[in-house]
Coordinates of C-alpha atoms in Angstrom, one line a residue:
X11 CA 66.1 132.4 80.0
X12 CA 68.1 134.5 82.3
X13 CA 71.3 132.5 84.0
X14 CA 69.7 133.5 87.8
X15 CA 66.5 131.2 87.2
X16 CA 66.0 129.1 90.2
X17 CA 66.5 126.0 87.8
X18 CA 70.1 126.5 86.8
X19 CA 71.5 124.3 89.1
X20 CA 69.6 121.3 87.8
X21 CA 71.5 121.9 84.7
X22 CA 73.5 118.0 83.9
X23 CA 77.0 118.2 84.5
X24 CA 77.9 118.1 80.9
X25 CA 75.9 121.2 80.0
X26 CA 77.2 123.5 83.3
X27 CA 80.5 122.6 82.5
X28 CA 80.3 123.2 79.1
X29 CA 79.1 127.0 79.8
X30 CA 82.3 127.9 81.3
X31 CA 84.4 126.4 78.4
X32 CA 82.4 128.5 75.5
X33 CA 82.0 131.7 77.6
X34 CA 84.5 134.7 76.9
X35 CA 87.4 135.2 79.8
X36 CA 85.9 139.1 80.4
X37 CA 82.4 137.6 80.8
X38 CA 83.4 134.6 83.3
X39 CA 83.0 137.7 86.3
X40 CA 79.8 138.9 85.5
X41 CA 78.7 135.4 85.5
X42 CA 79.9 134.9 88.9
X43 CA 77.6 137.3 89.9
X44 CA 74.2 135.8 89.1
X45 CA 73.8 132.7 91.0
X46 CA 75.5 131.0 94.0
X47 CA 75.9 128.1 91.8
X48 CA 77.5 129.4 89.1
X49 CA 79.7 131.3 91.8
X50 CA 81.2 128.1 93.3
X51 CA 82.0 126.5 89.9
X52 CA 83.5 129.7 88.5
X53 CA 85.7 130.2 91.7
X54 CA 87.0 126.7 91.5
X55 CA 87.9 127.1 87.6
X56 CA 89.5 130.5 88.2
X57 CA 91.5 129.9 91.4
X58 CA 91.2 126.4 92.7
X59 CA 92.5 124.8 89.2
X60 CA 94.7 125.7 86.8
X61 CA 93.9 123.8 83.3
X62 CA 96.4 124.4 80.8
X63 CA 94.3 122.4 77.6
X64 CA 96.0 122.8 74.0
X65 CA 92.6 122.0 72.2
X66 CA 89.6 124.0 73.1
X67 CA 89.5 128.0 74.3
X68 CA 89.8 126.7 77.6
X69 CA 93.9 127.0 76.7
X70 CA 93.1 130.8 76.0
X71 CA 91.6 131.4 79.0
X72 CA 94.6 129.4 81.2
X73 CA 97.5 130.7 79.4
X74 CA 96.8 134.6 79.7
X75 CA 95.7 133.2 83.3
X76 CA 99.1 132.1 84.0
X77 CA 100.8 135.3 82.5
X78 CA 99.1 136.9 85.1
X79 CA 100.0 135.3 88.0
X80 CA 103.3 135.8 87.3
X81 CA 102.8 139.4 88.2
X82 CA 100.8 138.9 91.4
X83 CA 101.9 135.2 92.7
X84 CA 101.8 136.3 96.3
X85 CA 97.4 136.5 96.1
X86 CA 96.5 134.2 93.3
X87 CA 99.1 131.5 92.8
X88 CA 98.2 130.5 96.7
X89 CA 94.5 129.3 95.9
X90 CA 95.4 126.5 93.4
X91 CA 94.9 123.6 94.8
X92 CA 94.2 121.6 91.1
X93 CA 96.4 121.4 88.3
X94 CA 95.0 119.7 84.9
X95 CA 97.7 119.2 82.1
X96 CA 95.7 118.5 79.2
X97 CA 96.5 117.5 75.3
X98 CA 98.8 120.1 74.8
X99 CA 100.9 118.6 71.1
X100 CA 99.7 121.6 69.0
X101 CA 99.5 124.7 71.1
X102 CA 102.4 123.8 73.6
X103 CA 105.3 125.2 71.5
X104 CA 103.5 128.4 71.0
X105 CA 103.1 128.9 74.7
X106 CA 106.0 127.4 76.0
X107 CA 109.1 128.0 73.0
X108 CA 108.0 131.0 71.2
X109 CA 108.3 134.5 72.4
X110 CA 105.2 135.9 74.0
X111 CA 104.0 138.2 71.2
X112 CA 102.0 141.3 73.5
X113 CA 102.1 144.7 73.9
X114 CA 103.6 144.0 77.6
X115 CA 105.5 140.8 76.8
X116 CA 108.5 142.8 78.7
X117 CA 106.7 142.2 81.7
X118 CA 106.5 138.7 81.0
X119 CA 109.3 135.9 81.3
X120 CA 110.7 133.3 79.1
X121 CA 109.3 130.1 78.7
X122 CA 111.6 128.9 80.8
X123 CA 111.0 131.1 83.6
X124 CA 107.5 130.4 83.1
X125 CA 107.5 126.6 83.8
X126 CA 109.6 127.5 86.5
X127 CA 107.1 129.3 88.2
X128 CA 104.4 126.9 87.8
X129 CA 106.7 124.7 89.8
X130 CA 108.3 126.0 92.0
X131 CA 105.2 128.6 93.6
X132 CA 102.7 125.9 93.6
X133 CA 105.0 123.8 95.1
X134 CA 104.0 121.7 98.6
X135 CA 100.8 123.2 98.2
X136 CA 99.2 121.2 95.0
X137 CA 96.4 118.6 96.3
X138 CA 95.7 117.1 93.0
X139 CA 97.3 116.7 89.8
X140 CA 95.8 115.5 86.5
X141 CA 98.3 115.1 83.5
X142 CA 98.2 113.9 80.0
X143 CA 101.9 113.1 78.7
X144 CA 102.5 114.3 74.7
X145 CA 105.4 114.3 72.2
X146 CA 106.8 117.8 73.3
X147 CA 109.8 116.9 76.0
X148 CA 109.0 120.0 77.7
X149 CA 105.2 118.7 78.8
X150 CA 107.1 116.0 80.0
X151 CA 109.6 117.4 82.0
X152 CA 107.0 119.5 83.6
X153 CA 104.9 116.5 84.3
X154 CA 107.8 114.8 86.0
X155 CA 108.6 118.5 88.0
X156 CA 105.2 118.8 89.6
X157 CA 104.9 115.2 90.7
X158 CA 108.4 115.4 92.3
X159 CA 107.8 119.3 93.5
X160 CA 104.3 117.6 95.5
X161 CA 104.7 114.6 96.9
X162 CA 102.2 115.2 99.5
X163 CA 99.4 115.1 96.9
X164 CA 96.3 112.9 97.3
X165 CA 94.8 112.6 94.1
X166 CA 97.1 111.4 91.2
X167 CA 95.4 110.9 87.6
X168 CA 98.3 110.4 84.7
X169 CA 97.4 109.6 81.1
X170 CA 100.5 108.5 79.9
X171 CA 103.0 107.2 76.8
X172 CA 106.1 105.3 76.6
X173 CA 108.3 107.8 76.3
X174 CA 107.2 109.2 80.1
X175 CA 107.3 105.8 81.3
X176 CA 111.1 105.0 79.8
X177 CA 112.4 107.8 82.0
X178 CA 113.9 106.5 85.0
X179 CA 113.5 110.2 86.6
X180 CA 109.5 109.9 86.4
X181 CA 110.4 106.6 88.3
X182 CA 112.1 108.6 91.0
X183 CA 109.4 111.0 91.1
X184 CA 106.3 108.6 91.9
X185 CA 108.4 106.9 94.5
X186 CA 108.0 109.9 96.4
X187 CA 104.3 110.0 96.7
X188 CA 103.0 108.0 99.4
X189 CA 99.6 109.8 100.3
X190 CA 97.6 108.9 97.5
X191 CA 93.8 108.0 97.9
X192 CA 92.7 108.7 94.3
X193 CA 95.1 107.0 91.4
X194 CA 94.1 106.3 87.8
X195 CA 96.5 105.9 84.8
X196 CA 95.8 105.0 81.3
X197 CA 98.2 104.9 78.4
X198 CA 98.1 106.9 75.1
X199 CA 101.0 105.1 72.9
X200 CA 97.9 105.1 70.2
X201 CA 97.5 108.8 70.2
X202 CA 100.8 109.3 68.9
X203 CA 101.2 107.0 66.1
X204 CA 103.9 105.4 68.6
X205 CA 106.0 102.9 66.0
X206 CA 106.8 100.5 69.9
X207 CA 104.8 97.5 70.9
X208 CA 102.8 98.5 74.5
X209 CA 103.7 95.3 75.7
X210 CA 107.9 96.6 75.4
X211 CA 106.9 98.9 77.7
X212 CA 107.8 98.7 80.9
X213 CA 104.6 99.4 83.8
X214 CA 106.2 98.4 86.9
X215 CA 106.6 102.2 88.2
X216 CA 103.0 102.0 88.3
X217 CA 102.5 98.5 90.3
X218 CA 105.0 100.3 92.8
X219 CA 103.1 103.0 93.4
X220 CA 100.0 100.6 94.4
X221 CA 102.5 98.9 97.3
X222 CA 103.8 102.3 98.8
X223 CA 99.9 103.7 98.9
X224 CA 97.9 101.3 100.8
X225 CA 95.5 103.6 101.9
X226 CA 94.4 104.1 98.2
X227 CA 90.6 103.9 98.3
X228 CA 89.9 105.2 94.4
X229 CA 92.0 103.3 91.2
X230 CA 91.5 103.5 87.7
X231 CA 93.8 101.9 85.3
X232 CA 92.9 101.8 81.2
X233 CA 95.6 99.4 79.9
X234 CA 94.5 100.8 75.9
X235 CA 93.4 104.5 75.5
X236 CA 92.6 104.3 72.1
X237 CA 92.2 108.4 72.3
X238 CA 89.4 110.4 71.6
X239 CA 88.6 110.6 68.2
X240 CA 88.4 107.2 66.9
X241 CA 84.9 106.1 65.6
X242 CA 83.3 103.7 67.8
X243 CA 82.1 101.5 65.3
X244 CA 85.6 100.9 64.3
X245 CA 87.0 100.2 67.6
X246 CA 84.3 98.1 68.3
X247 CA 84.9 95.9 65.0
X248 CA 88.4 95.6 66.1
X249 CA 88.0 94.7 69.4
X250 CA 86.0 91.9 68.3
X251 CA 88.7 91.0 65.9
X252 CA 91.1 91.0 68.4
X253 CA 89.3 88.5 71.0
X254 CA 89.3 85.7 67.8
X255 CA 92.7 86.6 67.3
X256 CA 94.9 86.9 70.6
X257 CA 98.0 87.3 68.6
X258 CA 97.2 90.6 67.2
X259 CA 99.3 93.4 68.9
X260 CA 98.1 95.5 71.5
X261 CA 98.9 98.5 68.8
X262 CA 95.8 97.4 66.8
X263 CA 93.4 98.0 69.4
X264 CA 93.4 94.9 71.8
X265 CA 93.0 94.8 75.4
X266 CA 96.1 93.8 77.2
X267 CA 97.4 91.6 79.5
X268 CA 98.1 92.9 82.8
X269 CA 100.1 90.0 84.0
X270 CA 103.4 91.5 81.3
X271 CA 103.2 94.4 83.4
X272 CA 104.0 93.7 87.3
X273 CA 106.2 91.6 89.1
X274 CA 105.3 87.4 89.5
X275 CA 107.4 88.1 93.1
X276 CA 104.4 88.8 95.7
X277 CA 106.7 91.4 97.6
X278 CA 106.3 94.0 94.5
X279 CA 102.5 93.9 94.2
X280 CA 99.9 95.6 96.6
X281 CA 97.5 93.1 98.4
X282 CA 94.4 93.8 100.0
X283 CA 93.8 97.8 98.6
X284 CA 90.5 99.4 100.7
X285 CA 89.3 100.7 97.5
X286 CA 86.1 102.3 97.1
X287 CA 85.6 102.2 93.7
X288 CA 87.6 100.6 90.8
X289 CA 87.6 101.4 87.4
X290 CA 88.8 99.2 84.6
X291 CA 89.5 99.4 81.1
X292 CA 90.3 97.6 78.2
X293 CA 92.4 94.9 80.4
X294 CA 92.1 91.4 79.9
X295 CA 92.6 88.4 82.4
X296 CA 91.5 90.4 84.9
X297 CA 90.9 87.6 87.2
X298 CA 94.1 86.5 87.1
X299 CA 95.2 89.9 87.6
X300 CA 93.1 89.7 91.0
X301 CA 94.5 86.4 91.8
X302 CA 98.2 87.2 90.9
X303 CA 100.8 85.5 93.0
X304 CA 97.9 84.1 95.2
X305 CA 97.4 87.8 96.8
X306 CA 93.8 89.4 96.5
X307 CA 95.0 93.2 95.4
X308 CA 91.4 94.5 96.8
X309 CA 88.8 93.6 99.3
X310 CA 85.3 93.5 97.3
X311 CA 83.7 93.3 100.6
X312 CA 84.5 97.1 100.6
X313 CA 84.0 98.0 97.4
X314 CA 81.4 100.7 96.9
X315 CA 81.5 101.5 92.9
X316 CA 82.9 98.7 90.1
X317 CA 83.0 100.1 86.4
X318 CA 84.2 97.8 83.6
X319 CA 84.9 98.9 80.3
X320 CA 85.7 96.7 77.3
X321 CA 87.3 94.5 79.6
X322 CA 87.1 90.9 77.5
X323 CA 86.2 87.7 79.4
X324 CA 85.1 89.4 83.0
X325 CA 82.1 87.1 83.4
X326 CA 83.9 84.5 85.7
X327 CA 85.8 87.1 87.9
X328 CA 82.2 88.8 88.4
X329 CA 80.4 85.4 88.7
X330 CA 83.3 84.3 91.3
X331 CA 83.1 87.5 93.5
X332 CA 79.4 88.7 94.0
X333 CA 78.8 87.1 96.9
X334 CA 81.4 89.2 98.7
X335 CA 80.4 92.8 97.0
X336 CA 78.4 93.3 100.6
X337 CA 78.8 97.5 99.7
X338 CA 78.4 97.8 96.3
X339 CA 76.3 100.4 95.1
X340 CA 77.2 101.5 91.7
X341 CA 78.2 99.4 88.7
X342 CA 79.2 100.0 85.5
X343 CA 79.5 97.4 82.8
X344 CA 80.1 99.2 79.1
X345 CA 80.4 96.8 76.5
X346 CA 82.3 94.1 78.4
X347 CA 79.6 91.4 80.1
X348 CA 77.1 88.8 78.5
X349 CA 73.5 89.4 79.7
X350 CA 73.3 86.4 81.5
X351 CA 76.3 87.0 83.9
X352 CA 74.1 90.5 84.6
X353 CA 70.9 88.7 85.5
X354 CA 72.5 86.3 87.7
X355 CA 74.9 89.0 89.4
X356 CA 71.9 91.2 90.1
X357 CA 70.3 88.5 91.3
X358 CA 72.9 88.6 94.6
X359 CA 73.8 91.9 95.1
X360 CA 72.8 93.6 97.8
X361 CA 70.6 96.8 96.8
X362 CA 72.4 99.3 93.8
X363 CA 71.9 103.1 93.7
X364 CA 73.5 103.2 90.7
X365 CA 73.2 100.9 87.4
X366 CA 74.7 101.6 83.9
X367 CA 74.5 98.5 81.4
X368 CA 75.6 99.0 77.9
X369 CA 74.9 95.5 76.5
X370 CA 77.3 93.8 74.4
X371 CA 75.9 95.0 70.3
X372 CA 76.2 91.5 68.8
X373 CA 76.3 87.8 70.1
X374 CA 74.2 87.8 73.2
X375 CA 71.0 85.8 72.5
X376 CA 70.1 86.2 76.3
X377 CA 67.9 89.3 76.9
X378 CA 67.8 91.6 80.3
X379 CA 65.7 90.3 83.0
X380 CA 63.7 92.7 84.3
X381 CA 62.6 90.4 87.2
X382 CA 65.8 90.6 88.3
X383 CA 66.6 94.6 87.5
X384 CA 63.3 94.7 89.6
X385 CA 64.9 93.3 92.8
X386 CA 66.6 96.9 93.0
X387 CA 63.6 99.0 92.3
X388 CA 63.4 100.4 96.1
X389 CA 67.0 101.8 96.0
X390 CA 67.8 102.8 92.3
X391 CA 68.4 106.6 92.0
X392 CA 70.4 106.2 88.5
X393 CA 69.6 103.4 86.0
X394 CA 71.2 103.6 82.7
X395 CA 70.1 100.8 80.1
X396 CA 71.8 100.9 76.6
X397 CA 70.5 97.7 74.8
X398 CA 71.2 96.8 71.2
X399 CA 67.6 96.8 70.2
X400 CA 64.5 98.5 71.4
X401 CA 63.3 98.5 74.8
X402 CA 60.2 96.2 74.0
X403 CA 63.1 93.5 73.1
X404 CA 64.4 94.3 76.3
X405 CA 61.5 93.5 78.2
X406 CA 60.7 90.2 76.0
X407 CA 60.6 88.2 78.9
X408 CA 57.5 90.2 80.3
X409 CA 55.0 92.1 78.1
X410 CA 56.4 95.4 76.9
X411 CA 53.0 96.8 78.1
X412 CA 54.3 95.7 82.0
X413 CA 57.6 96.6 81.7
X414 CA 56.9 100.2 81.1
X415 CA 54.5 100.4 83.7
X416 CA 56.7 98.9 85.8
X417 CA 58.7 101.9 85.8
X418 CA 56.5 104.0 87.9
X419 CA 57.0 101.5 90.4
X420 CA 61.2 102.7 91.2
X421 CA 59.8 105.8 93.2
X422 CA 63.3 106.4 93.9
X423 CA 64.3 106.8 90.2
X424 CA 65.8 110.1 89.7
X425 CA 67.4 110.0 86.3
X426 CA 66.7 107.4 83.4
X427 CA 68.4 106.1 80.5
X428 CA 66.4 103.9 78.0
X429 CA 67.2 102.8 74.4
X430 CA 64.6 103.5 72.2
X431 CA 62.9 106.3 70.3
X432 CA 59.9 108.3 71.6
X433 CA 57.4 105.8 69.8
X434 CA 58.8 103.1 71.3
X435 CA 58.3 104.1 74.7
X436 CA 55.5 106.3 74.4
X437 CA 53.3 103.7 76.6
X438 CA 56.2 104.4 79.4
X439 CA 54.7 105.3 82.9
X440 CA 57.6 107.0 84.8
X441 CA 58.1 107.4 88.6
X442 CA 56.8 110.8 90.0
X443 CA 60.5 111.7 91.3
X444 CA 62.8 111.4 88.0
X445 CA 64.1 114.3 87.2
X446 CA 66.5 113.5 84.3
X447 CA 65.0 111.1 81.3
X448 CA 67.9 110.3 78.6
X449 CA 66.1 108.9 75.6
X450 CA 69.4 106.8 73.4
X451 CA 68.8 106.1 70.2
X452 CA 69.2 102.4 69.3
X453 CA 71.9 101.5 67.0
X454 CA 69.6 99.5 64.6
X455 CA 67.6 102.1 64.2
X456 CA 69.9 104.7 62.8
X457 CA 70.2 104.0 59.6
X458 CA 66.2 103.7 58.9
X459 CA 65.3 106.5 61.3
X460 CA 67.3 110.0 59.9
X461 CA 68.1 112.0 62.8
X462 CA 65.8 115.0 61.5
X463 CA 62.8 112.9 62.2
X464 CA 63.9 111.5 65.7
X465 CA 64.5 115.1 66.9
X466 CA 60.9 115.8 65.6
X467 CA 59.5 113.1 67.8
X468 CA 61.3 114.0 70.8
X469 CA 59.6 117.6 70.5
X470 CA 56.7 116.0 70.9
X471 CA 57.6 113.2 73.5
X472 CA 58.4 116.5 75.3
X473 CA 54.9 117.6 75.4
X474 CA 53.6 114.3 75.8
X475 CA 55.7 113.6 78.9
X476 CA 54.6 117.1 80.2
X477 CA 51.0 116.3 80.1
X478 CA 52.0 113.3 81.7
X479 CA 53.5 114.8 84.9
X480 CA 51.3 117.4 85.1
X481 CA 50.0 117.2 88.4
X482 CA 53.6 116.8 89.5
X483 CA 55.7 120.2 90.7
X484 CA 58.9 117.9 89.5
X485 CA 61.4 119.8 87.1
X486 CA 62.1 116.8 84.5
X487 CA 64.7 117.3 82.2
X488 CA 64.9 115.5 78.6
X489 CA 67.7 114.3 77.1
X490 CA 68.4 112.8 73.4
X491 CA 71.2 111.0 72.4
X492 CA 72.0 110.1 68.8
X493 CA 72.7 106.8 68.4
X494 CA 76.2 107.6 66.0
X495 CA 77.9 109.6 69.5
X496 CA 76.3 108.0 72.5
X497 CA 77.7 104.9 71.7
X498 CA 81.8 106.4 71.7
X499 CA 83.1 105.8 75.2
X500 CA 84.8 109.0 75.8
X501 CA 82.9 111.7 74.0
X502 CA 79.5 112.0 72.4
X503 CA 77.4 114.4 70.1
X504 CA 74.1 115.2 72.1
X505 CA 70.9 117.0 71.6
X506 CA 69.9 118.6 75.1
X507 CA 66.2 119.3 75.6
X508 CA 64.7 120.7 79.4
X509 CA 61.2 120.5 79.5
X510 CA 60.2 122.5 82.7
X511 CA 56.7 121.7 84.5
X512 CA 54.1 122.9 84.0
X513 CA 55.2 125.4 80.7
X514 CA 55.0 123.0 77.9
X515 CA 57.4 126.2 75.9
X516 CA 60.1 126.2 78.2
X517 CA 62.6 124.2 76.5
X518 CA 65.6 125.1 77.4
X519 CA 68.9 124.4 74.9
X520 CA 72.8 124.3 75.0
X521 CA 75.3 126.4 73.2
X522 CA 78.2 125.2 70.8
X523 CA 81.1 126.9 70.0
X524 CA 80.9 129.6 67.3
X525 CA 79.4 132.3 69.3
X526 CA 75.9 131.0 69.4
X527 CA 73.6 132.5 72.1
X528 CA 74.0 130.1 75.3
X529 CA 70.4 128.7 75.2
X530 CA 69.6 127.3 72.0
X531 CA 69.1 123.9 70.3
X532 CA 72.7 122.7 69.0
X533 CA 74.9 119.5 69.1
X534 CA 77.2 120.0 71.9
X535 CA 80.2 117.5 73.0
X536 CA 79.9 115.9 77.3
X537 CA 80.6 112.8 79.0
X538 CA 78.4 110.3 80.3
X539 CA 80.5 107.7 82.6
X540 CA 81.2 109.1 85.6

């Protein structure tokens, strides 16, 4: 299927995105030129954001990129508005130590002259930064350089270790920003095999930044980035280990306890933040953390998005503030709260657009309500519901026969997410308006159900569905999800399937890596949480 079909730009973000990692550099123009779409996201990856990323051929593409706007700074090096500093341990030291090895490396300058470019021509005119700290000093320093050279810069994302946060001169540098509206930090000590104790570490540069950026209305702090290539099951087992065993250190994969990190003097901490959204990770008392020195940090009443991930022992903070949630419309609880504070939270809130649960795997007798889920039906455009067991379990409460009708009845439902496998909900009635259908494989079902086969059925849920929506002229994409990558919280192996109406053929398919024509069936790597 040609890249100008009319349907492109229902593509999910994980699959457009992924289109301009695998193509070549030489091809990304002639790409450009086939659909508005594509236009606007290749534009704003060529000359809007510089990404300099030491592990996928996204680093190719940014490092030549940088070589040559070095020669022509006065038209290109004026459009960025976006840098991304990504994990950069293994191919830094060849970009930024070694000699360039080209046929017109005479043209080019050192390394040093390099990074002294990237600061000093984007300076003042940077609107967001997003930087990942590593071992190499260098990435460091540059880190530290491009906050201090932008100060003025609204959107600040920093995932960092505790060699960054040791250096007094980073200190000085985020003092300087005052402008924020978008902050988010996470720390990566595991990453790098670190031999410290998180909780030496000291935080409060971060806590400071809160105070002197009241008009923040977007935070996200993840107290224990475990990384991105752990195995989930793993982390999960340890996490549980963990909660029986509060002594265990934060640097064998427990949550950790805000309160080490900021100042018990209310002066130093920020009260009252007009957030927007909030997104937590892997922090415990977080009620207390809400509570500290008797100062609210944000105003729920405001609060527009909530996501909560492997935060231990959030049910009374939730319990104790859903009454005053009177503008919430997206929440996000992954792994982190028991399925009776959900029924009873839902139970309050005021209508959600957007709903992802992914239940708690083991010790939760209680099951979903879909009574209460159903109090939301009018105003749900997104509902994502990742259960340990089928969907039938699910719905015990009810019959499984009414719960899947049921669905027709969220008109408003324009992309789905059910645990399950295409048996399972083959009796499913689905609104005329979704668009998006992500089928997740149910963890107790991997084992007994080989992935060969569940690809096999979805082929033919495909067609089933079509005949289904037949009558309807609604493009309605499929979506499978392996039950061994969906559950990993950062990144995920996926089968993609796009079942276009009313061709029962037209299946569209995702690319990987190795060359593979763009449109055909492989396992790719995306993101799901938002």
């Amino acid at each position: 299927m040609p890249y100008s079909s009319p349907s492109i730009s229902d593509l999910p973000v994980e699959v457009a995105r992924m289109i301009f990692v695998y193509i070549p550099v030489v091809n990304l123009p002639a790409v450009r030129l086939t659909s508005h779409w594509f236009n606007e996201i290749a534009s704003e990856c060529l000359f809007k954001t510089l990404i300099l990323d030491g592990q996928i051929n996204l680093q190719g593409l940014n490092i030549n990129r940088l070589k040559g706007l070095y020669k022509c700074p006065q038209w290109s090096w004026g459009h960025i508005t976006r840098i991304d500093i990504k994990r950069l341990d293994d191919k830094w030291p060849r970009f930024c130590r070694a000699p360039v090895a080209s046929d017109d490396s005479e043209l080019l300058p050192s390394d040093s002259d390099l990074l002294c470019e990237l600061k000093d021509i984007t300076a003042g005119r940077i609107k967001s930064l997003k930087l990942s700290s590593s071992m190499n000093q260098k990435v460091d320093n540059l880190i530290i350089d491009l906050i201090a050279a932008n100060p003025q810069i609204q959107s600040l994302d920093l995932s960092l270790s505790p060699y960054l946060m040791d250096s007094e001169t980073f200190a000085a540098a985020l003092a300087q920003v005052t402008n924020l509206r978008s902050f988010g930090f996470d720390f990566r000590w595991i990453d790098f095999k670190c031999d410290r104790d998180a909780h030496a570490v000291n935080f409060q540069s971060m806590w400071d930044l809160l105070k002197a950026n009241a008009n923040i209305e977007h935070l996200r702090f993840d107290l224990c980035n475990r990384g991105y290539y752990m195995n989930w099951y793993n982390y999960f087992i340890e996490w549980l280990e963990w909660r029986n065993n509060p002594a265990v250190s934060a640097y064998y994969g427990g949550a950790l306890d805000p309160r080490r990190f900021y100042s018990t003097y209310a002066a130093h901490w920020p009260s009252a933040l007009k957030l927007k959204t909030l997104q937590v990770g892997h922090t415990q008392f977080l009620e207390s953390l809400y509570y500290s020195c008797n100062i609210r940090f944000f105003d729920p009443k405001v609060l527009k998005k909530l996501s909560l991930v492997m935060c231990p022992d959030v049910d009374g903070f939730l319990l104790r503030i859903a009454n005053e949630l009177e503008s919430i419309r997206s929440l996000y609880f992954i792994q982190c709260v028991r399925t009776d504070t959900v029924n009873r939270i839902l139970a309050v809130l005021p209508p959600l657009e957007e709903l992802y649960l992914s239940m708690p795997l083991v010790g939760d007798p209680v099951l979903l309500s879909y009574d209460a889920l159903g109090r939301h039906r009018q105003s749900l455009k997104t509902l994502f519901l990742e259960t340990p067991n089928e969907f039938q379990e699910f719905s015990r409460t009810d019959s499984p026969r009414r719960a899947m009708q049921s669905l027709r009845e969220y008109r408003g439902l324009e992309e789905l997410a059910l645990s399950g496998t295409p048996h399972t909900l083959e009796r499913a009635e689905f609104p005329p308006n979704l668009r998006v259908l992500r089928i997740i494989q149910p963890e107790g079902s991997y084992y007994t159900f080989p992935e060969e086969r569940f690809q096999a059925a979805i082929k033919q849920f495909c067609i089933e569905i079509v005949k289904q929506h037949s009558k309807t002229s609604t493009q309605l994409q499929i979506i499978a999800h392996s039950a061994e990558g969906y559950l990993a919280e950062y990144h995920y192996p996926a089968v993609v399937y796009f079942v276009q109406y009313p061709q029962i053929p037209g299946i569209l398919k995702s690319s990987r890596r190795d060359g593979e024509p763009i449109f055909n069936l492989y396992n790719i790597e995306g993101y799901i949480y938002k």
